[in-house]
């Protein structure tokens, strides 16, 4: 028997701390209840919004939907070989807790993704990434409930259509409820230190050959020095994706802005959205109740009681300025609902 609550505040369920009320709300603690949840939504003609930690959401004042907070728990070792382990993790597990557990157990690969807020179930949604590592590299498969066909499906890594901060889950909002994620992790540790900030931090501590624990601690320290903790200063992390442009656009921008930072890969030239926003004079600026973080221009923050309109207004002004100055359309990363 499921228990649906009505008119529930979602303010503490989103890290931007936006005021928002869900017309219908349920805590999902048992996967056996999924059919009943989907039936309820269908009988009451409600769309469904699955939420985890609410750290990648931009909510409006009222959500006329069945909001389902995923609280499915459990971490289970499925198979172990000399090189790899397969681990099943339920969607409601805290992501950072899983990273810590993995290092403790000697399962390696995801250290660079430490301290990303939110749940394991949301990790495949935008294929979370940081410091040159993406979750997709370590996802073997995703077990989910397909609302369209009303059946359980197991999607292989390939079927998830992972891309830069993207996947089929993000492209089909509400369709798949991710129940658990199967990770394939290494039993041998290899540090990934491509990002200067991590390397510099470890060197400042005199560490040349970091252990997995050293790397995890370095990621935590570097992130804490730069990114606002949502419980102190509400935010949803990077508000825009880094734009990727072709050679022609890149060369003309580089001519105009010789100090333009860029990273070339197979897809083109990735520009740092934070740098573009900073150049437009937005870093540390405030628009009454909301603003741009002083240490990282990619992060929009809610200073005091800002709402969805405030965030939309700030984001639109930033997008406008970046378009006028650089000719680039910034794409929002957190999911706006509705
Ligand atoms: P939510 O915000 O609750 O949901 C996000 C989306 O996933 C929604 O569309 C929701 O419907 C869907 N969803 C959630 N759970 C499920 C489920 N079980 N099944 C189906 N759909 C689901 N992101 C990065 O990639 N890299 C970073 O380094 C990073 N750093 C951050 C730092 C800060 C300070 C903050 C606030 C955010 C950061 N983020 C980062 C963004 C965010 O933490 C991640 O996207 C995270 O995976 C969101 O998890 P969540 O549980 O909070 O998801
Ligand atoms: P940073 O290290 O100051 O780097 C600025 C930007 O340059 C980043 O966006 C990063 O792209 C890119 N970059 C830096 N070094 C690179 C390299 N060697 N190769 C390719 N790209 C490089 O960024 P930061 O703000 O402190 O964040 C550190 C990491 O955490 C980044 O990977 C960032 O994506 C991640 N993060 C993500 C969020 C989020 O909400 N999505 C929030 C906070 C931090 P990438 O973003 O593509 O890595």
CSV table of N, CA, C and O in Angstrom, one decimal, residues 30-132:
chain,number,residue,atom,x,y,z
A,30,UNK,N,10.7,1.0,-1.5
A,30,UNK,CA,10.6,-0.5,-1.9
A,30,UNK,C,10.3,-0.6,-3.4
A,30,UNK,O,9.2,-0.1,-3.8
A,31,UNK,N,11.1,-1.3,-4.1
A,31,UNK,CA,10.9,-1.3,-5.6
A,31,UNK,C,9.6,-2.1,-5.9
A,31,UNK,O,9.0,-1.9,-7.0
A,32,UNK,N,9.1,-2.9,-5.0
A,32,UNK,CA,7.9,-3.6,-5.2
A,32,UNK,C,6.7,-2.7,-5.4
A,32,UNK,O,5.6,-3.1,-5.9
A,33,UNK,N,6.8,-1.4,-5.0
A,33,UNK,CA,5.7,-0.5,-5.0
A,33,UNK,C,5.7,0.3,-6.4
A,33,UNK,O,4.8,1.1,-6.6
A,34,UNK,N,6.6,0.0,-7.3
A,34,UNK,CA,6.7,0.8,-8.5
A,34,UNK,C,5.4,0.8,-9.3
A,34,UNK,O,4.9,1.8,-9.7
A,35,UNK,N,4.8,-0.4,-9.5
A,35,UNK,CA,3.6,-0.5,-10.3
A,35,UNK,C,2.5,0.3,-9.7
A,35,UNK,O,1.7,1.0,-10.4
A,36,UNK,N,2.4,0.3,-8.3
A,36,UNK,CA,1.3,1.0,-7.7
A,36,UNK,C,1.5,2.5,-7.9
A,36,UNK,O,0.6,3.3,-8.0
A,37,UNK,N,2.8,3.0,-7.8
A,37,UNK,CA,3.1,4.4,-8.0
A,37,UNK,C,2.7,4.8,-9.4
A,37,UNK,O,2.0,5.9,-9.6
A,38,UNK,N,3.1,4.0,-10.4
A,38,UNK,CA,2.8,4.4,-11.8
A,38,UNK,C,1.2,4.3,-12.0
A,38,UNK,O,0.7,5.2,-12.7
A,39,UNK,N,0.6,3.3,-11.4
A,39,UNK,CA,-0.9,3.3,-11.5
A,39,UNK,C,-1.5,4.5,-11.0
A,39,UNK,O,-2.5,5.1,-11.6
A,40,UNK,N,-1.0,4.9,-9.8
A,40,UNK,CA,-1.6,6.1,-9.1
A,40,UNK,C,-1.5,7.3,-10.1
A,40,UNK,O,-2.5,8.1,-10.3
A,41,UNK,N,-0.3,7.5,-10.7
A,41,UNK,CA,-0.1,8.7,-11.5
A,41,UNK,C,-1.0,8.6,-12.7
A,41,UNK,O,-1.6,9.6,-13.2
A,42,UNK,N,-1.2,7.4,-13.3
A,42,UNK,CA,-2.0,7.2,-14.5
A,42,UNK,C,-3.5,7.5,-14.1
A,42,UNK,O,-4.2,8.2,-14.8
A,43,UNK,N,-4.0,6.9,-13.0
A,43,UNK,CA,-5.4,7.1,-12.6
A,43,UNK,C,-5.7,8.6,-12.4
A,43,UNK,O,-6.8,9.1,-12.7
A,44,UNK,N,-4.7,9.3,-11.8
A,44,UNK,CA,-4.9,10.7,-11.5
A,44,UNK,C,-4.4,11.7,-12.6
A,44,UNK,O,-4.3,12.9,-12.4
A,45,UNK,N,-4.1,11.1,-13.7
A,45,UNK,CA,-3.5,11.9,-14.9
A,45,UNK,C,-2.4,12.8,-14.5
A,45,UNK,O,-2.4,14.0,-14.8
A,46,UNK,N,-1.5,12.3,-13.7
A,46,UNK,CA,-0.3,13.1,-13.3
A,46,UNK,C,1.0,12.7,-14.0
A,46,UNK,O,1.2,11.5,-14.1
A,47,UNK,N,1.7,13.7,-14.4
A,47,UNK,CA,3.1,13.3,-14.9
A,47,UNK,C,3.9,12.9,-13.6
A,47,UNK,O,3.5,13.3,-12.5
A,48,UNK,N,5.0,12.2,-13.9
A,48,UNK,CA,5.9,11.8,-12.8
A,48,UNK,C,7.2,12.5,-12.8
A,48,UNK,O,7.8,12.7,-13.9
A,49,UNK,N,7.6,13.0,-11.6
A,49,UNK,CA,9.0,13.5,-11.6
A,49,UNK,C,9.8,12.7,-10.5
A,49,UNK,O,9.4,12.7,-9.3
A,50,UNK,N,10.8,12.0,-11.0
A,50,UNK,CA,11.7,11.2,-10.1
A,50,UNK,C,12.7,12.2,-9.5
A,50,UNK,O,13.3,12.9,-10.3
A,51,UNK,N,12.9,12.2,-8.2
A,51,UNK,CA,14.0,13.0,-7.7
A,51,UNK,C,14.9,12.2,-6.7
A,51,UNK,O,14.4,11.3,-6.0
A,52,UNK,N,16.1,12.6,-6.7
A,52,UNK,CA,17.1,12.0,-5.8
A,52,UNK,C,17.5,13.1,-4.8
A,52,UNK,O,16.7,13.5,-4.0
A,53,UNK,N,18.7,13.6,-4.9
A,53,UNK,CA,19.2,14.6,-4.0
A,53,UNK,C,18.8,16.0,-4.4
A,53,UNK,O,19.0,17.0,-3.6
A,54,UNK,N,18.1,16.2,-5.5
A,54,UNK,CA,17.7,17.5,-6.0
A,54,UNK,C,18.8,18.5,-6.2
A,54,UNK,O,18.6,19.7,-6.2
A,55,UNK,N,20.0,18.0,-6.6
A,55,UNK,CA,21.2,18.9,-6.8
A,55,UNK,C,21.4,19.3,-8.3
A,55,UNK,O,22.3,19.9,-8.6
A,56,UNK,N,20.4,18.8,-9.1
A,56,UNK,CA,20.6,19.2,-10.5
A,56,UNK,C,19.2,19.6,-11.1
A,56,UNK,O,18.9,19.3,-12.2
A,57,UNK,N,18.4,20.3,-10.2
A,57,UNK,CA,17.0,20.6,-10.6
A,57,UNK,C,16.8,22.1,-10.4
A,57,UNK,O,17.3,22.7,-9.4
A,58,UNK,N,16.0,22.7,-11.3
A,58,UNK,CA,15.5,24.1,-11.1
A,58,UNK,C,14.0,24.0,-11.1
A,58,UNK,O,13.4,23.8,-12.1
A,59,UNK,N,13.5,24.1,-9.9
A,59,UNK,CA,12.0,23.8,-9.7
A,59,UNK,C,11.2,25.1,-9.7
A,59,UNK,O,11.7,26.2,-9.2
A,60,UNK,N,10.0,25.0,-10.3
A,60,UNK,CA,9.1,26.2,-10.2
A,60,UNK,C,8.3,26.2,-8.9
A,60,UNK,O,8.3,25.2,-8.2
A,61,UNK,N,7.5,27.3,-8.7
A,61,UNK,CA,6.8,27.4,-7.4
A,61,UNK,C,5.8,26.2,-7.2
A,61,UNK,O,5.7,25.8,-6.0
A,62,UNK,N,5.2,25.8,-8.3
A,62,UNK,CA,4.3,24.7,-8.1
A,62,UNK,C,4.5,23.6,-9.1
A,62,UNK,O,4.7,23.8,-10.3
A,63,UNK,N,4.6,22.3,-8.6
A,63,UNK,CA,4.8,21.2,-9.4
A,63,UNK,C,3.5,20.3,-9.4
A,63,UNK,O,3.2,19.7,-8.4
A,64,UNK,N,2.8,20.4,-10.5
A,64,UNK,CA,1.6,19.7,-10.6
A,64,UNK,C,1.9,18.3,-11.1
A,64,UNK,O,1.8,18.1,-12.4
A,65,UNK,N,2.4,17.4,-10.3
A,65,UNK,CA,2.9,16.1,-10.7
A,65,UNK,C,3.0,15.2,-9.5
A,65,UNK,O,2.8,15.7,-8.3
A,66,UNK,N,3.2,13.9,-9.8
A,66,UNK,CA,3.5,13.0,-8.7
A,66,UNK,C,5.0,13.0,-8.5
A,66,UNK,O,5.7,12.5,-9.4
A,67,UNK,N,5.5,13.7,-7.5
A,67,UNK,CA,7.0,13.7,-7.3
A,67,UNK,C,7.4,12.5,-6.5
A,67,UNK,O,6.8,12.3,-5.4
A,68,UNK,N,8.3,11.7,-7.0
A,68,UNK,CA,8.7,10.4,-6.4
A,68,UNK,C,10.1,10.6,-5.9
A,68,UNK,O,11.0,10.7,-6.7
A,69,UNK,N,10.3,10.6,-4.6
A,69,UNK,CA,11.7,10.7,-4.0
A,69,UNK,C,12.2,9.3,-3.9
A,69,UNK,O,11.7,8.5,-3.2
A,70,UNK,N,13.3,9.1,-4.6
A,70,UNK,CA,13.9,7.7,-4.6
A,70,UNK,C,14.8,7.4,-3.4
A,70,UNK,O,15.8,8.0,-3.2
A,71,UNK,N,14.3,6.5,-2.6
A,71,UNK,CA,15.1,6.1,-1.4
A,71,UNK,C,15.4,4.6,-1.3
A,71,UNK,O,15.3,4.0,-0.3
A,72,UNK,N,15.7,4.1,-2.5
A,72,UNK,CA,16.0,2.6,-2.5
A,72,UNK,C,17.5,2.5,-2.2
A,72,UNK,O,18.4,3.2,-2.7
A,73,UNK,N,17.8,1.6,-1.2
A,73,UNK,CA,19.2,1.5,-0.7
A,73,UNK,C,19.8,0.1,-0.9
A,73,UNK,O,19.1,-0.9,-1.0
A,74,UNK,N,21.2,0.1,-0.9
A,74,UNK,CA,21.9,-1.2,-1.0
A,74,UNK,C,23.1,-1.1,-1.9
A,74,UNK,O,23.0,-0.6,-3.0
A,75,UNK,N,24.2,-1.7,-1.5
A,75,UNK,CA,25.4,-1.9,-2.3
A,75,UNK,C,25.8,-3.3,-2.2
A,75,UNK,O,26.0,-3.9,-1.1
A,76,UNK,N,25.9,-4.0,-3.4
A,76,UNK,CA,26.1,-5.5,-3.4
A,76,UNK,C,27.2,-5.8,-4.4
A,76,UNK,O,27.1,-5.5,-5.6
A,77,UNK,N,28.2,-6.6,-3.9
A,77,UNK,CA,29.2,-7.1,-4.8
A,77,UNK,C,28.7,-8.3,-5.5
A,77,UNK,O,28.2,-9.3,-4.9
A,78,UNK,N,28.7,-8.3,-6.9
A,78,UNK,CA,28.1,-9.3,-7.7
A,78,UNK,C,29.1,-10.3,-8.2
A,78,UNK,O,28.9,-11.5,-8.2
A,79,UNK,N,30.3,-9.8,-8.6
A,79,UNK,CA,31.3,-10.7,-9.2
A,79,UNK,C,32.7,-10.1,-9.0
A,79,UNK,O,32.8,-8.9,-9.0
A,80,UNK,N,33.7,-10.9,-8.7
A,80,UNK,CA,35.0,-10.4,-8.5
A,80,UNK,C,36.0,-11.2,-9.3
A,80,UNK,O,35.9,-12.5,-9.3
A,81,UNK,N,36.9,-10.6,-10.1
A,81,UNK,CA,37.9,-11.3,-10.8
A,81,UNK,C,39.2,-10.6,-10.4
A,81,UNK,O,39.2,-9.7,-9.6
A,82,UNK,N,40.3,-11.0,-11.0
A,82,UNK,CA,41.6,-10.4,-10.6
A,82,UNK,C,41.7,-8.9,-11.0
A,82,UNK,O,42.2,-8.1,-10.2
A,83,UNK,N,41.1,-8.6,-12.1
A,83,UNK,CA,41.2,-7.2,-12.6
A,83,UNK,C,40.0,-6.3,-12.2
A,83,UNK,O,40.1,-5.1,-12.1
A,84,UNK,N,38.7,-6.9,-12.2
A,84,UNK,CA,37.5,-6.1,-12.1
A,84,UNK,C,36.6,-6.6,-11.1
A,84,UNK,O,36.6,-7.8,-10.7
A,85,UNK,N,35.7,-5.7,-10.6
A,85,UNK,CA,34.6,-6.2,-9.7
A,85,UNK,C,33.3,-5.6,-10.4
A,85,UNK,O,33.3,-4.5,-11.0
A,86,UNK,N,32.2,-6.3,-10.2
A,86,UNK,CA,30.9,-5.9,-10.6
A,86,UNK,C,30.1,-5.6,-9.4
A,86,UNK,O,30.0,-6.5,-8.5
A,87,UNK,N,29.6,-4.4,-9.3
A,87,UNK,CA,28.9,-4.0,-8.0
A,87,UNK,C,27.5,-3.4,-8.4
A,87,UNK,O,27.5,-2.5,-9.3
A,88,UNK,N,26.5,-3.9,-7.8
A,88,UNK,CA,25.1,-3.3,-8.0
A,88,UNK,C,24.8,-2.3,-6.9
A,88,UNK,O,25.0,-2.6,-5.7
A,89,UNK,N,24.4,-1.1,-7.3
A,89,UNK,CA,24.2,-0.1,-6.3
A,89,UNK,C,22.7,0.5,-6.5
A,89,UNK,O,22.4,0.8,-7.6
A,90,UNK,N,21.9,0.5,-5.4
A,90,UNK,CA,20.6,0.9,-5.5
A,90,UNK,C,20.5,2.5,-5.7
A,90,UNK,O,21.4,3.2,-5.2
A,91,UNK,N,19.5,2.9,-6.5
A,91,UNK,CA,19.5,4.3,-6.9
A,91,UNK,C,19.5,5.4,-5.8
A,91,UNK,O,20.0,6.5,-6.0
A,92,UNK,N,19.0,5.0,-4.6
A,92,UNK,CA,18.9,6.0,-3.6
A,92,UNK,C,20.1,6.2,-2.7
A,92,UNK,O,20.2,7.0,-1.8
A,93,UNK,N,21.1,5.4,-3.0
A,93,UNK,CA,22.4,5.5,-2.3
A,93,UNK,C,23.0,6.9,-2.6
A,93,UNK,O,23.0,7.3,-3.7
A,94,UNK,N,23.7,7.5,-1.6
A,94,UNK,CA,24.4,8.7,-1.8
A,94,UNK,C,25.6,8.5,-2.6
A,94,UNK,O,26.4,7.6,-2.3
A,95,UNK,N,25.8,9.3,-3.6
A,95,UNK,CA,26.9,9.1,-4.6
A,95,UNK,C,28.3,9.1,-3.8
A,95,UNK,O,29.1,8.3,-4.0
A,96,UNK,N,28.5,10.2,-3.0
A,96,UNK,CA,29.8,10.3,-2.4
A,96,UNK,C,30.1,9.2,-1.4
A,96,UNK,O,31.2,8.7,-1.3
A,97,UNK,N,29.0,8.7,-0.8
A,97,UNK,CA,29.2,7.6,0.2
A,97,UNK,C,29.7,6.4,-0.6
A,97,UNK,O,30.6,5.6,-0.2
A,98,UNK,N,29.1,6.2,-1.8
A,98,UNK,CA,29.5,5.0,-2.7
A,98,UNK,C,31.0,5.2,-3.1
A,98,UNK,O,31.7,4.2,-3.1
A,99,UNK,N,31.4,6.4,-3.4
A,99,UNK,CA,32.8,6.6,-3.8
A,99,UNK,C,33.7,6.2,-2.6
A,99,UNK,O,34.7,5.5,-2.8
A,100,UNK,N,33.4,6.7,-1.5
A,100,UNK,CA,34.2,6.4,-0.3
A,100,UNK,C,34.2,4.9,0.0
A,100,UNK,O,35.3,4.3,0.3
A,101,UNK,N,33.0,4.2,-0.1
A,101,UNK,CA,32.9,2.8,0.2
A,101,UNK,C,33.8,2.0,-0.8
A,101,UNK,O,34.5,1.1,-0.5
A,102,UNK,N,33.8,2.5,-2.1
A,102,UNK,CA,34.6,1.8,-3.1
A,102,UNK,C,36.1,1.8,-2.8
A,102,UNK,O,36.8,0.8,-2.9
A,103,UNK,N,36.5,3.0,-2.4
A,103,UNK,CA,38.0,3.1,-2.1
A,103,UNK,C,38.3,2.3,-0.9
A,103,UNK,O,39.4,1.5,-0.9
A,104,UNK,N,37.5,2.2,0.1
A,104,UNK,CA,37.7,1.4,1.3
A,104,UNK,C,37.8,-0.1,0.9
A,104,UNK,O,38.6,-0.8,1.4
A,105,UNK,N,36.9,-0.5,-0.1
A,105,UNK,CA,36.9,-1.9,-0.4
A,105,UNK,C,38.0,-2.3,-1.4
A,105,UNK,O,38.1,-3.5,-1.8
A,106,UNK,N,38.7,-1.3,-2.0
A,106,UNK,CA,39.7,-1.6,-3.0
A,106,UNK,C,39.1,-1.7,-4.4
A,106,UNK,O,39.6,-2.4,-5.3
A,107,UNK,N,38.0,-1.0,-4.7
A,107,UNK,CA,37.4,-0.9,-6.0
A,107,UNK,C,37.6,0.5,-6.5
A,107,UNK,O,37.2,1.5,-6.0
A,108,UNK,N,38.4,0.5,-7.7
A,108,UNK,CA,38.9,1.8,-8.1
A,108,UNK,C,38.4,2.3,-9.4
A,108,UNK,O,37.9,1.5,-10.2
A,109,UNK,N,38.5,3.6,-9.7
A,109,UNK,CA,38.2,4.3,-10.9
A,109,UNK,C,37.4,5.5,-10.8
A,109,UNK,O,37.5,6.5,-11.6
A,110,UNK,N,36.6,5.6,-9.7
A,110,UNK,CA,35.7,6.8,-9.6
A,110,UNK,C,36.1,7.8,-8.6
A,110,UNK,O,35.3,8.7,-8.2
A,111,UNK,N,37.4,7.7,-8.2
A,111,UNK,CA,37.9,8.7,-7.1
A,111,UNK,C,37.7,10.1,-7.6
A,111,UNK,O,37.4,11.0,-6.7
A,112,UNK,N,37.9,10.4,-8.9
A,112,UNK,CA,37.8,11.8,-9.3
A,112,UNK,C,36.4,12.4,-9.2
A,112,UNK,O,36.2,13.6,-9.4
A,113,UNK,N,35.4,11.5,-9.0
A,113,UNK,CA,34.0,11.9,-8.9
A,113,UNK,C,33.6,12.1,-7.5
A,113,UNK,O,32.4,12.2,-7.2
A,114,UNK,N,34.5,12.1,-6.6
A,114,UNK,CA,34.2,12.3,-5.1
A,114,UNK,C,33.5,13.7,-4.9
A,114,UNK,O,33.7,14.6,-5.7
A,115,UNK,N,32.7,13.7,-3.9
A,115,UNK,CA,32.0,14.9,-3.5
A,115,UNK,C,31.0,15.5,-4.4
A,115,UNK,O,30.5,16.6,-4.2
A,116,UNK,N,30.7,14.7,-5.5
A,116,UNK,CA,29.5,15.2,-6.3
A,116,UNK,C,28.3,14.9,-5.6
A,116,UNK,O,28.0,13.8,-5.1
A,117,UNK,N,27.4,16.0,-5.3
A,117,UNK,CA,26.2,15.7,-4.5
A,117,UNK,C,25.2,14.8,-5.3
A,117,UNK,O,25.4,14.6,-6.5
A,118,UNK,N,24.3,14.3,-4.5
A,118,UNK,CA,23.2,13.6,-5.2
A,118,UNK,C,23.3,12.1,-5.0
A,118,UNK,O,24.1,11.5,-4.2
A,119,UNK,N,22.5,11.4,-5.8
A,119,UNK,CA,22.3,9.9,-5.6
A,119,UNK,C,23.0,9.1,-6.8
A,119,UNK,O,23.2,9.7,-7.8
A,120,UNK,N,23.2,7.9,-6.5
A,120,UNK,CA,23.7,7.0,-7.5
A,120,UNK,C,22.8,6.9,-8.7
A,120,UNK,O,23.2,6.8,-9.9
A,121,UNK,N,21.4,6.9,-8.5
A,121,UNK,CA,20.5,6.7,-9.5
A,121,UNK,C,20.5,7.9,-10.5
A,121,UNK,O,20.1,7.7,-11.7
A,122,UNK,N,20.9,9.1,-10.1
A,122,UNK,CA,21.0,10.2,-11.0
A,122,UNK,C,22.3,10.3,-11.7
A,122,UNK,O,22.4,11.0,-12.7
A,123,UNK,N,23.3,9.5,-11.3
A,123,UNK,CA,24.6,9.6,-11.9
A,123,UNK,C,24.6,9.2,-13.4
A,123,UNK,O,25.2,9.9,-14.3
A,124,UNK,N,23.8,8.2,-13.9
A,124,UNK,CA,23.7,8.0,-15.3
A,124,UNK,C,22.9,9.0,-16.1
A,124,UNK,O,23.1,9.2,-17.3
A,125,UNK,N,22.0,9.8,-15.4
A,125,UNK,CA,21.1,10.7,-16.0
A,125,UNK,C,21.9,11.7,-16.8
A,125,UNK,O,21.7,11.9,-18.0
A,126,UNK,N,22.8,12.4,-16.1
A,126,UNK,CA,23.6,13.3,-16.9
A,126,UNK,C,25.1,12.8,-17.1
A,126,UNK,O,26.0,13.6,-17.4
A,127,UNK,N,25.3,11.5,-16.8
A,127,UNK,CA,26.6,11.0,-17.0
A,127,UNK,C,27.6,11.9,-16.3
A,127,UNK,O,28.4,12.5,-16.9
A,128,UNK,N,27.5,11.9,-14.9
A,128,UNK,CA,28.3,12.9,-14.1
A,128,UNK,C,29.8,12.8,-14.5
A,128,UNK,O,30.3,11.7,-14.7
A,129,UNK,N,30.4,13.9,-14.4
A,129,UNK,CA,31.8,13.9,-14.7
A,129,UNK,C,32.6,15.0,-14.0
A,129,UNK,O,32.0,16.0,-13.6
A,130,UNK,N,33.8,14.7,-13.7
A,130,UNK,CA,34.7,15.7,-13.1
A,130,UNK,C,36.1,15.3,-13.2
A,130,UNK,O,36.4,14.1,-13.2
A,131,UNK,N,37.0,16.3,-13.4
A,131,UNK,CA,38.4,16.1,-13.5
A,131,UNK,C,38.8,15.0,-14.4
A,131,UNK,O,39.6,14.1,-14.2
A,132,UNK,N,38.2,15.0,-15.6
A,132,UNK,CA,38.5,14.1,-16.7
A,132,UNK,C,38.0,12.7,-16.6
A,132,UNK,O,38.4,11.9,-17.4
